[in-house]
Amino acid sequence: MPAGDPEKRPDPDALLALSQRERPGRLKIFLGAAPGVGKTCAMLQEAHRLRAEGVDVVLGLIETHGRAETEALAAGLETLPRRQVEYRGQVLEEFDIDAALARRPALLVVDELAHTNAPQSRHPKRWQDIRELLDAGIDVWTALNIQHLESLADVVARITGAPMRETVPDVLLQEAQDVVLVDIPPDELIARLKAGKVYLPQTARRAVEKFFTPGNLTALRELALRRTAERVDDQMTEILRQKAIEGPWAAAERLLVCLVADGRDDALIRQTARLASALNADWIALLLAPPGDPAQPDRRASEALRLVETLGGTAQRRTSADFAADILRVARREHVTQILLGHRPRGPLARLLRQSLAEALAARAEGIAVHLLPLPGPAPAATRRRLDALRQGLAGPGLPADLGLAGLATTGVIAIGHALAAVMELPNLSMIFLAGVLICGTLRGTRAAVLAALLSCLGYNFFFIEPLHTFSIARPHEFLALLIFLVVASLTGSWTGRIRAQARAALAQTRGVEAQAAFSRQLSAASSAEDVAWAMVTQVQGGLGGKAILLLVEGSELVPCAAWPPEEIADPVEMTAARWAFEKGEVAGWRTATLPNLRLRFHPLATPRHVVAVLGYEPPDRDQPLSVADEAKLAVAVEQAAVALDRALLVREAVKAAAMQENENIRDALLASLGHDLRTPLAAITGAVTTLQRGETDLRADQRAELLDTIGQEAARLNRFVGNLLEMSRIDQGVVKVRRDWVDVGDAIRLAAERARKTHPGRQTRVSLAPDLGFVRGDQDLLSQVIFNLLDNAHKYGESEVSVHARNEGDQVAISVTDDGPGVKPADLERIFEKFFRAGGTDRRKPGTGLGLSICRGLVRAMGGTIKAESPAIRRRGTRLIVRLPLAELPQDEEAR
């Protein structure tokens, strides 16, 4: 195919996966089959070589274990001082991640990737420290033994007989840009161990006897070689896809593993992770639970789902009444190609009575392969856990109440049976006892029903089966009937208890949905970030218990906004975790990978734009992890609150932007007014004064009078301009003080009309006042100013005559001012009361500032009235401005005056 063929292009999925996997820093892992193969020495030798080439290499932490050759190789390289941590009376030396971030070398060497950090460290595991270094853009070299990979922990435990307590997620090996296998034959490693080159002699002797056996080392070596080969094969495939090199690519596989949280899911999860790694496939873990199961092991379910995420899978949880149907529904939706189930041996009776889940899936899964993975038998610890769970179920909380109800029901049924037997002959009283079992199952659940069945069986035998008042049974058919009764009563009571549990679970789910809907309504109605914050903390505290605090992001700082209880605060160490959640967008604090020993767990409220807030939550019982259901509730609340907060902040930003735009418009209008309405009268006054100064002898008396009149008019115009600005400023600041006098509206109108005639000589102002015009409570000077501003505006935009009319309208006085100008557009009838607005636009400038009507509205509102504009007013022309003020009844003493 030609090089320029458009069909021959890099695989976009491979390029996207590469961009998502790469971090700013590069990771190189030196992988070995066991301690002592030379991983640390290989790292140090390479570090010396790069140091000689001028690379800035620093040793973050090297564990020499007393080996002279390792100490010699570490000499000559810059080494960071270790951080000392006091723990249980001992001083531990740990890797100092803060010193490494402050030093920021080009390459940092950190030994023992699987190490567990001391308590109170930022991260519980060293591999989490290394991830933070990589995110900071620092290249890291580290060492790892194959037995510490999480997916191989169960295999290594079976091989060596020793469980692995320190593990590293497999995804870290997949994210490494380079994996170097350091390998030596088992015999040579054992020889090194005996020579004291790995451990001290006494420790080495025990290691040879228990761990470093030829069989164990060979098996571990095979695991290391296989995993390295798989990693190299994956890298080669990725490179070929990225370079668009053709090849026989296999179709993408997608695995689905089904879990039931029975204590053996860890082995099934690890087997699935290894298979997915070998197939280079994505995988999903589906945890199934029957509806209304009251004994669902939330702790084991949480641990299983956490292990799935650690190994790179996707975890889902479903409540299902038909496991096979729901598994297939998820498989088809997620495009699964293979379903994996754990193989649990079933007895002959179970195989006869019920079809297994695997058989049901195989019969209904069209085009999807179903695999059975053998599971190991339950370990002694698992058996003990089951016995403990059984013991807790039989003797857990509520046992006295269940036993009391069962005894009371059995006693009542026996009494009813004796009463009925005294009045009639009944061949069989078992149905009466069965009713007591059903009552117990309905009121208290399965345990009470089973106890009632046992007591009813004994009571029925003792009181109603001959020989009476003994537990002996004379006739065989009576024994068979009693046995059948016990079985039927136990099954019926058990199913009654399960139905009760399912009903209670359905009720709890309904209440949860109702609470979630109420929370959604609260968030929808919230108009500010503070309202959202309070709704969030009260929802979390009410739905999950415990304590909650919400920190809003203000610039680059976190500011406490709401808390429940209200006095809840975060201390400086907890604020460090909160800032980590804000800056990294990751959960931090209690039971997380960052500062896990804190009492609060901090969740970032993230949106596609940024993190808008951080929620701190302290559960009511910090010794137990949150259940899967509570984790889901908290996640949903965090997502909804993040969206609501983002909306509230966007509204706040929009209001600020609108206010800034309005201020900008006002500034532009004010500058335009100053440039036109201030400069024009100043120019007229300056011209008139200059003419008077230069032509003192040449001017006639009438010319001199005209110039002086011009100076007076323009000075008055300037005075009105400045007065309007000052009046508008007082109105905006809310400092206008309105007297509450009885004002004669007619007098105020006449004063304003007279002033308008002087201001606009030659223009006619017609006044029409109703004879019964009432009084208003207000300030006569301010009312006169309002009417004058309306008349002044009407004369500016009118053509010949302006009329003012006043009359009583119900409990109001209406004052209208009408002009015969061109009118106002309907869209501008409200805008004409805005500051600096002029209906004519910039090309129809009239004298004035555009403040007159805005001042009128402010003053009218201060006196408790309203003002509005109507256009057209008369004969499809003109504008009418109407002021309505509350009518005031004049006291008798004032009327007498």
CSV table of N, CA and C in Angstrom, one decimal, residues 739-829:
chain,number,residue,atom,x,y,z
A,739,ARG,N,-39.7,64.0,53.3
A,739,ARG,CA,-40.5,64.4,54.4
A,739,ARG,C,-41.9,63.9,54.2
A,740,ARG,N,-42.7,63.6,55.3
A,740,ARG,CA,-44.0,63.1,55.2
A,740,ARG,C,-45.0,64.2,55.6
A,741,ASP,N,-45.1,65.2,54.7
A,741,ASP,CA,-46.0,66.3,55.0
A,741,ASP,C,-47.3,66.1,54.1
A,742,TRP,N,-48.4,66.8,54.4
A,742,TRP,CA,-49.5,66.8,53.6
A,742,TRP,C,-49.3,67.8,52.4
A,743,VAL,N,-49.2,67.3,51.2
A,743,VAL,CA,-48.9,68.1,50.1
A,743,VAL,C,-50.1,68.3,49.2
A,744,ASP,N,-50.3,69.5,48.8
A,744,ASP,CA,-51.3,69.9,47.9
A,744,ASP,C,-50.8,69.7,46.5
A,745,VAL,N,-51.3,68.7,45.8
A,745,VAL,CA,-50.8,68.3,44.5
A,745,VAL,C,-51.0,69.4,43.5
A,746,GLY,N,-52.1,70.2,43.6
A,746,GLY,CA,-52.3,71.3,42.7
A,746,GLY,C,-51.2,72.4,42.8
A,747,ASP,N,-50.9,72.7,44.1
A,747,ASP,CA,-49.8,73.7,44.3
A,747,ASP,C,-48.5,73.2,43.7
A,748,ALA,N,-48.2,72.0,43.9
A,748,ALA,CA,-46.9,71.4,43.4
A,748,ALA,C,-46.9,71.5,41.9
A,749,ILE,N,-48.0,71.2,41.2
A,749,ILE,CA,-48.1,71.2,39.8
A,749,ILE,C,-48.0,72.7,39.3
A,750,ARG,N,-48.6,73.6,40.0
A,750,ARG,CA,-48.6,75.0,39.5
A,750,ARG,C,-47.1,75.5,39.6
A,751,LEU,N,-46.4,75.2,40.7
A,751,LEU,CA,-45.1,75.7,40.9
A,751,LEU,C,-44.2,75.1,39.8
A,752,ALA,N,-44.3,73.8,39.5
A,752,ALA,CA,-43.5,73.2,38.4
A,752,ALA,C,-43.8,73.8,37.1
A,753,ALA,N,-45.1,74.1,36.8
A,753,ALA,CA,-45.5,74.6,35.5
A,753,ALA,C,-44.9,76.0,35.3
A,754,GLU,N,-44.9,76.8,36.4
A,754,GLU,CA,-44.4,78.2,36.3
A,754,GLU,C,-42.9,78.1,36.1
A,755,ARG,N,-42.2,77.2,36.7
A,755,ARG,CA,-40.8,77.1,36.5
A,755,ARG,C,-40.5,76.6,35.1
A,756,ALA,N,-41.3,75.7,34.5
A,756,ALA,CA,-41.1,75.3,33.2
A,756,ALA,C,-41.3,76.4,32.2
A,757,ARG,N,-42.3,77.3,32.4
A,757,ARG,CA,-42.5,78.4,31.5
A,757,ARG,C,-41.3,79.3,31.4
A,758,LYS,N,-40.6,79.5,32.6
A,758,LYS,CA,-39.4,80.3,32.6
A,758,LYS,C,-38.3,79.6,31.9
A,759,THR,N,-38.2,78.3,32.1
A,759,THR,CA,-37.1,77.6,31.5
A,759,THR,C,-37.2,77.5,30.0
A,760,HIS,N,-38.5,77.3,29.5
A,760,HIS,CA,-38.8,77.2,28.1
A,760,HIS,C,-39.7,78.3,27.7
A,761,PRO,N,-39.2,79.5,27.6
A,761,PRO,CA,-40.1,80.6,27.1
A,761,PRO,C,-40.5,80.4,25.7
A,762,GLY,N,-41.7,80.7,25.4
A,762,GLY,CA,-42.2,80.5,24.0
A,762,GLY,C,-42.8,79.2,23.8
A,763,ARG,N,-42.8,78.3,24.8
A,763,ARG,CA,-43.4,77.0,24.7
A,763,ARG,C,-44.6,77.0,25.7
A,764,GLN,N,-45.8,76.4,25.2
A,764,GLN,CA,-47.0,76.5,26.0
A,764,GLN,C,-47.1,75.3,26.9
A,765,THR,N,-47.5,75.6,28.1
A,765,THR,CA,-47.7,74.5,29.1
A,765,THR,C,-49.1,74.6,29.6
A,766,ARG,N,-50.0,73.7,29.3
A,766,ARG,CA,-51.4,73.7,29.7
A,766,ARG,C,-51.6,72.9,30.9
A,767,VAL,N,-52.3,73.5,32.0
A,767,VAL,CA,-52.5,72.8,33.2
A,767,VAL,C,-54.0,72.5,33.4
A,768,SER,N,-54.3,71.3,33.7
A,768,SER,CA,-55.7,70.9,34.0
A,768,SER,C,-55.8,70.1,35.3
A,769,LEU,N,-56.5,70.7,36.3
A,769,LEU,CA,-56.6,70.1,37.6
A,769,LEU,C,-58.0,69.8,37.9
A,770,ALA,N,-58.3,68.6,38.4
A,770,ALA,CA,-59.7,68.2,38.9
A,770,ALA,C,-60.1,69.1,40.1
A,771,PRO,N,-61.3,69.4,40.2
A,771,PRO,CA,-61.7,70.3,41.3
A,771,PRO,C,-61.6,69.6,42.7
A,772,ASP,N,-61.8,68.3,42.7
A,772,ASP,CA,-61.7,67.6,44.0
A,772,ASP,C,-60.4,66.9,44.2
A,773,LEU,N,-59.3,67.5,43.7
A,773,LEU,CA,-58.0,66.9,43.8
A,773,LEU,C,-57.6,66.8,45.2
A,774,GLY,N,-57.1,65.6,45.6
A,774,GLY,CA,-56.8,65.4,47.0
A,774,GLY,C,-55.4,65.7,47.4
A,775,PHE,N,-55.0,65.4,48.6
A,775,PHE,CA,-53.7,65.6,49.1
A,775,PHE,C,-52.9,64.2,49.1
A,776,VAL,N,-51.6,64.3,49.1
A,776,VAL,CA,-50.7,63.1,49.3
A,776,VAL,C,-49.7,63.4,50.4
A,777,ARG,N,-49.2,62.3,51.0
A,777,ARG,CA,-48.2,62.5,52.0
A,777,ARG,C,-46.8,62.4,51.3
A,778,GLY,N,-46.0,63.4,51.5
A,778,GLY,CA,-44.7,63.4,50.8
A,778,GLY,C,-44.0,64.8,51.0
A,779,ASP,N,-43.1,65.1,50.1
A,779,ASP,CA,-42.3,66.3,50.1
A,779,ASP,C,-42.7,67.1,48.9
A,780,GLN,N,-43.2,68.3,49.2
A,780,GLN,CA,-43.7,69.2,48.1
A,780,GLN,C,-42.6,69.6,47.2
A,781,ASP,N,-41.4,69.9,47.8
A,781,ASP,CA,-40.3,70.3,46.9
A,781,ASP,C,-39.9,69.2,45.9
A,782,LEU,N,-39.8,67.9,46.5
A,782,LEU,CA,-39.5,66.8,45.6
A,782,LEU,C,-40.5,66.5,44.6
A,783,LEU,N,-41.8,66.6,45.0
A,783,LEU,CA,-42.9,66.4,44.0
A,783,LEU,C,-42.9,67.4,42.9
A,784,SER,N,-42.6,68.7,43.3
A,784,SER,CA,-42.5,69.7,42.3
A,784,SER,C,-41.3,69.5,41.4
A,785,GLN,N,-40.2,69.0,41.9
A,785,GLN,CA,-39.0,68.6,41.1
A,785,GLN,C,-39.4,67.5,40.1
A,786,VAL,N,-40.2,66.5,40.6
A,786,VAL,CA,-40.6,65.4,39.7
A,786,VAL,C,-41.4,66.0,38.5
A,787,ILE,N,-42.4,66.8,38.8
A,787,ILE,CA,-43.2,67.3,37.8
A,787,ILE,C,-42.5,68.2,36.8
A,788,PHE,N,-41.5,69.0,37.4
A,788,PHE,CA,-40.7,69.9,36.5
A,788,PHE,C,-39.9,69.0,35.6
A,789,ASN,N,-39.3,67.9,36.1
A,789,ASN,CA,-38.4,67.1,35.2
A,789,ASN,C,-39.3,66.5,34.1
A,790,LEU,N,-40.5,66.1,34.4
A,790,LEU,CA,-41.4,65.5,33.4
A,790,LEU,C,-41.8,66.6,32.4
A,791,LEU,N,-42.1,67.8,32.8
A,791,LEU,CA,-42.4,68.9,31.9
A,791,LEU,C,-41.2,69.3,31.1
A,792,ASP,N,-40.0,69.3,31.7
A,792,ASP,CA,-38.7,69.6,31.0
A,792,ASP,C,-38.5,68.6,29.9
A,793,ASN,N,-38.7,67.3,30.2
A,793,ASN,CA,-38.5,66.3,29.2
A,793,ASN,C,-39.5,66.4,28.1
A,794,ALA,N,-40.8,66.7,28.4
A,794,ALA,CA,-41.8,66.8,27.4
A,794,ALA,C,-41.5,68.0,26.5
A,795,HIS,N,-41.0,69.1,27.0
A,795,HIS,CA,-40.7,70.3,26.2
A,795,HIS,C,-39.6,69.9,25.2
A,796,LYS,N,-38.6,69.1,25.7
A,796,LYS,CA,-37.4,68.8,24.8
A,796,LYS,C,-37.9,68.0,23.7
A,797,TYR,N,-38.8,67.0,23.9
A,797,TYR,CA,-39.1,66.1,22.8
A,797,TYR,C,-40.5,66.4,22.2
A,798,GLY,N,-41.2,67.3,22.7
A,798,GLY,CA,-42.5,67.8,22.1
A,798,GLY,C,-42.2,68.8,21.0
A,799,GLU,N,-43.3,69.1,20.3
A,799,GLU,CA,-43.2,70.0,19.2
A,799,GLU,C,-43.9,71.3,19.4
A,800,SER,N,-45.0,71.4,20.1
A,800,SER,CA,-45.7,72.7,20.3
A,800,SER,C,-46.2,72.8,21.8
A,801,GLU,N,-47.1,71.9,22.2
A,801,GLU,CA,-47.8,72.1,23.5
A,801,GLU,C,-47.6,70.9,24.4
A,802,VAL,N,-47.5,71.2,25.7
A,802,VAL,CA,-47.3,70.2,26.7
A,802,VAL,C,-48.5,70.4,27.7
A,803,SER,N,-49.1,69.3,28.0
A,803,SER,CA,-50.2,69.4,29.0
A,803,SER,C,-50.0,68.5,30.2
A,804,VAL,N,-50.4,69.1,31.4
A,804,VAL,CA,-50.3,68.3,32.6
A,804,VAL,C,-51.7,68.3,33.2
A,805,HIS,N,-52.1,67.1,33.6
A,805,HIS,CA,-53.5,66.9,34.1
A,805,HIS,C,-53.4,66.0,35.4
A,806,ALA,N,-54.2,66.4,36.4
A,806,ALA,CA,-54.2,65.6,37.7
A,806,ALA,C,-55.6,65.4,38.1
A,807,ARG,N,-55.9,64.1,38.6
A,807,ARG,CA,-57.2,63.8,39.1
A,807,ARG,C,-57.1,62.6,40.1
A,808,ASN,N,-58.2,62.4,40.8
A,808,ASN,CA,-58.3,61.3,41.7
A,808,ASN,C,-58.7,60.0,41.0
A,809,GLU,N,-58.0,58.9,41.3
A,809,GLU,CA,-58.4,57.6,40.7
A,809,GLU,C,-58.5,56.6,41.9
A,810,GLY,N,-59.7,56.5,42.5
A,810,GLY,CA,-59.8,55.6,43.6
A,810,GLY,C,-59.0,56.1,44.8
A,811,ASP,N,-58.1,55.3,45.3
A,811,ASP,CA,-57.3,55.7,46.5
A,811,ASP,C,-56.0,56.3,46.1
A,812,GLN,N,-55.9,56.8,44.8
A,812,GLN,CA,-54.6,57.3,44.3
A,812,GLN,C,-54.9,58.7,43.6
A,813,VAL,N,-53.8,59.4,43.5
A,813,VAL,CA,-53.8,60.7,42.7
A,813,VAL,C,-53.0,60.4,41.5
A,814,ALA,N,-53.5,60.6,40.3
A,814,ALA,CA,-52.8,60.4,39.0
A,814,ALA,C,-52.5,61.7,38.4
A,815,ILE,N,-51.2,61.9,38.1
A,815,ILE,CA,-50.6,63.1,37.4
A,815,ILE,C,-50.1,62.6,36.1
A,816,SER,N,-50.5,63.2,35.0
A,816,SER,CA,-50.1,62.8,33.7
A,816,SER,C,-49.5,64.0,33.0
A,817,VAL,N,-48.4,63.8,32.3
A,817,VAL,CA,-47.8,64.9,31.5
A,817,VAL,C,-47.7,64.3,30.1
A,818,THR,N,-48.3,65.1,29.1
A,818,THR,CA,-48.4,64.6,27.7
A,818,THR,C,-47.7,65.6,26.8
A,819,ASP,N,-47.0,65.1,25.8
A,819,ASP,CA,-46.4,65.9,24.8
A,819,ASP,C,-46.9,65.4,23.4
A,820,ASP,N,-46.6,66.2,22.4
A,820,ASP,CA,-47.1,65.9,21.0
A,820,ASP,C,-45.9,65.6,20.1
A,821,GLY,N,-44.8,65.0,20.7
A,821,GLY,CA,-43.7,64.7,19.9
A,821,GLY,C,-43.8,63.4,19.1
A,822,PRO,N,-42.7,62.8,18.6
A,822,PRO,CA,-42.8,61.6,17.8
A,822,PRO,C,-43.1,60.4,18.6
A,823,GLY,N,-43.0,60.4,19.9
A,823,GLY,CA,-43.4,59.3,20.7
A,823,GLY,C,-42.1,58.4,21.0
A,824,VAL,N,-42.4,57.3,21.7
A,824,VAL,CA,-41.3,56.4,22.1
A,824,VAL,C,-41.7,55.0,21.6
A,825,LYS,N,-40.7,54.2,21.1
A,825,LYS,CA,-40.9,52.9,20.7
A,825,LYS,C,-41.4,52.0,21.8
A,826,PRO,N,-42.3,51.0,21.6
A,826,PRO,CA,-42.8,50.2,22.6
A,826,PRO,C,-41.6,49.5,23.4
A,827,ALA,N,-40.5,49.1,22.7
A,827,ALA,CA,-39.4,48.4,23.4
A,827,ALA,C,-38.7,49.4,24.4
A,828,ASP,N,-38.9,50.7,24.2
A,828,ASP,CA,-38.1,51.6,25.0
A,828,ASP,C,-38.9,52.3,26.1
A,829,LEU,N,-40.2,51.8,26.3
A,829,LEU,CA,-41.0,52.4,27.3
A,829,LEU,C,-40.5,52.3,28.7
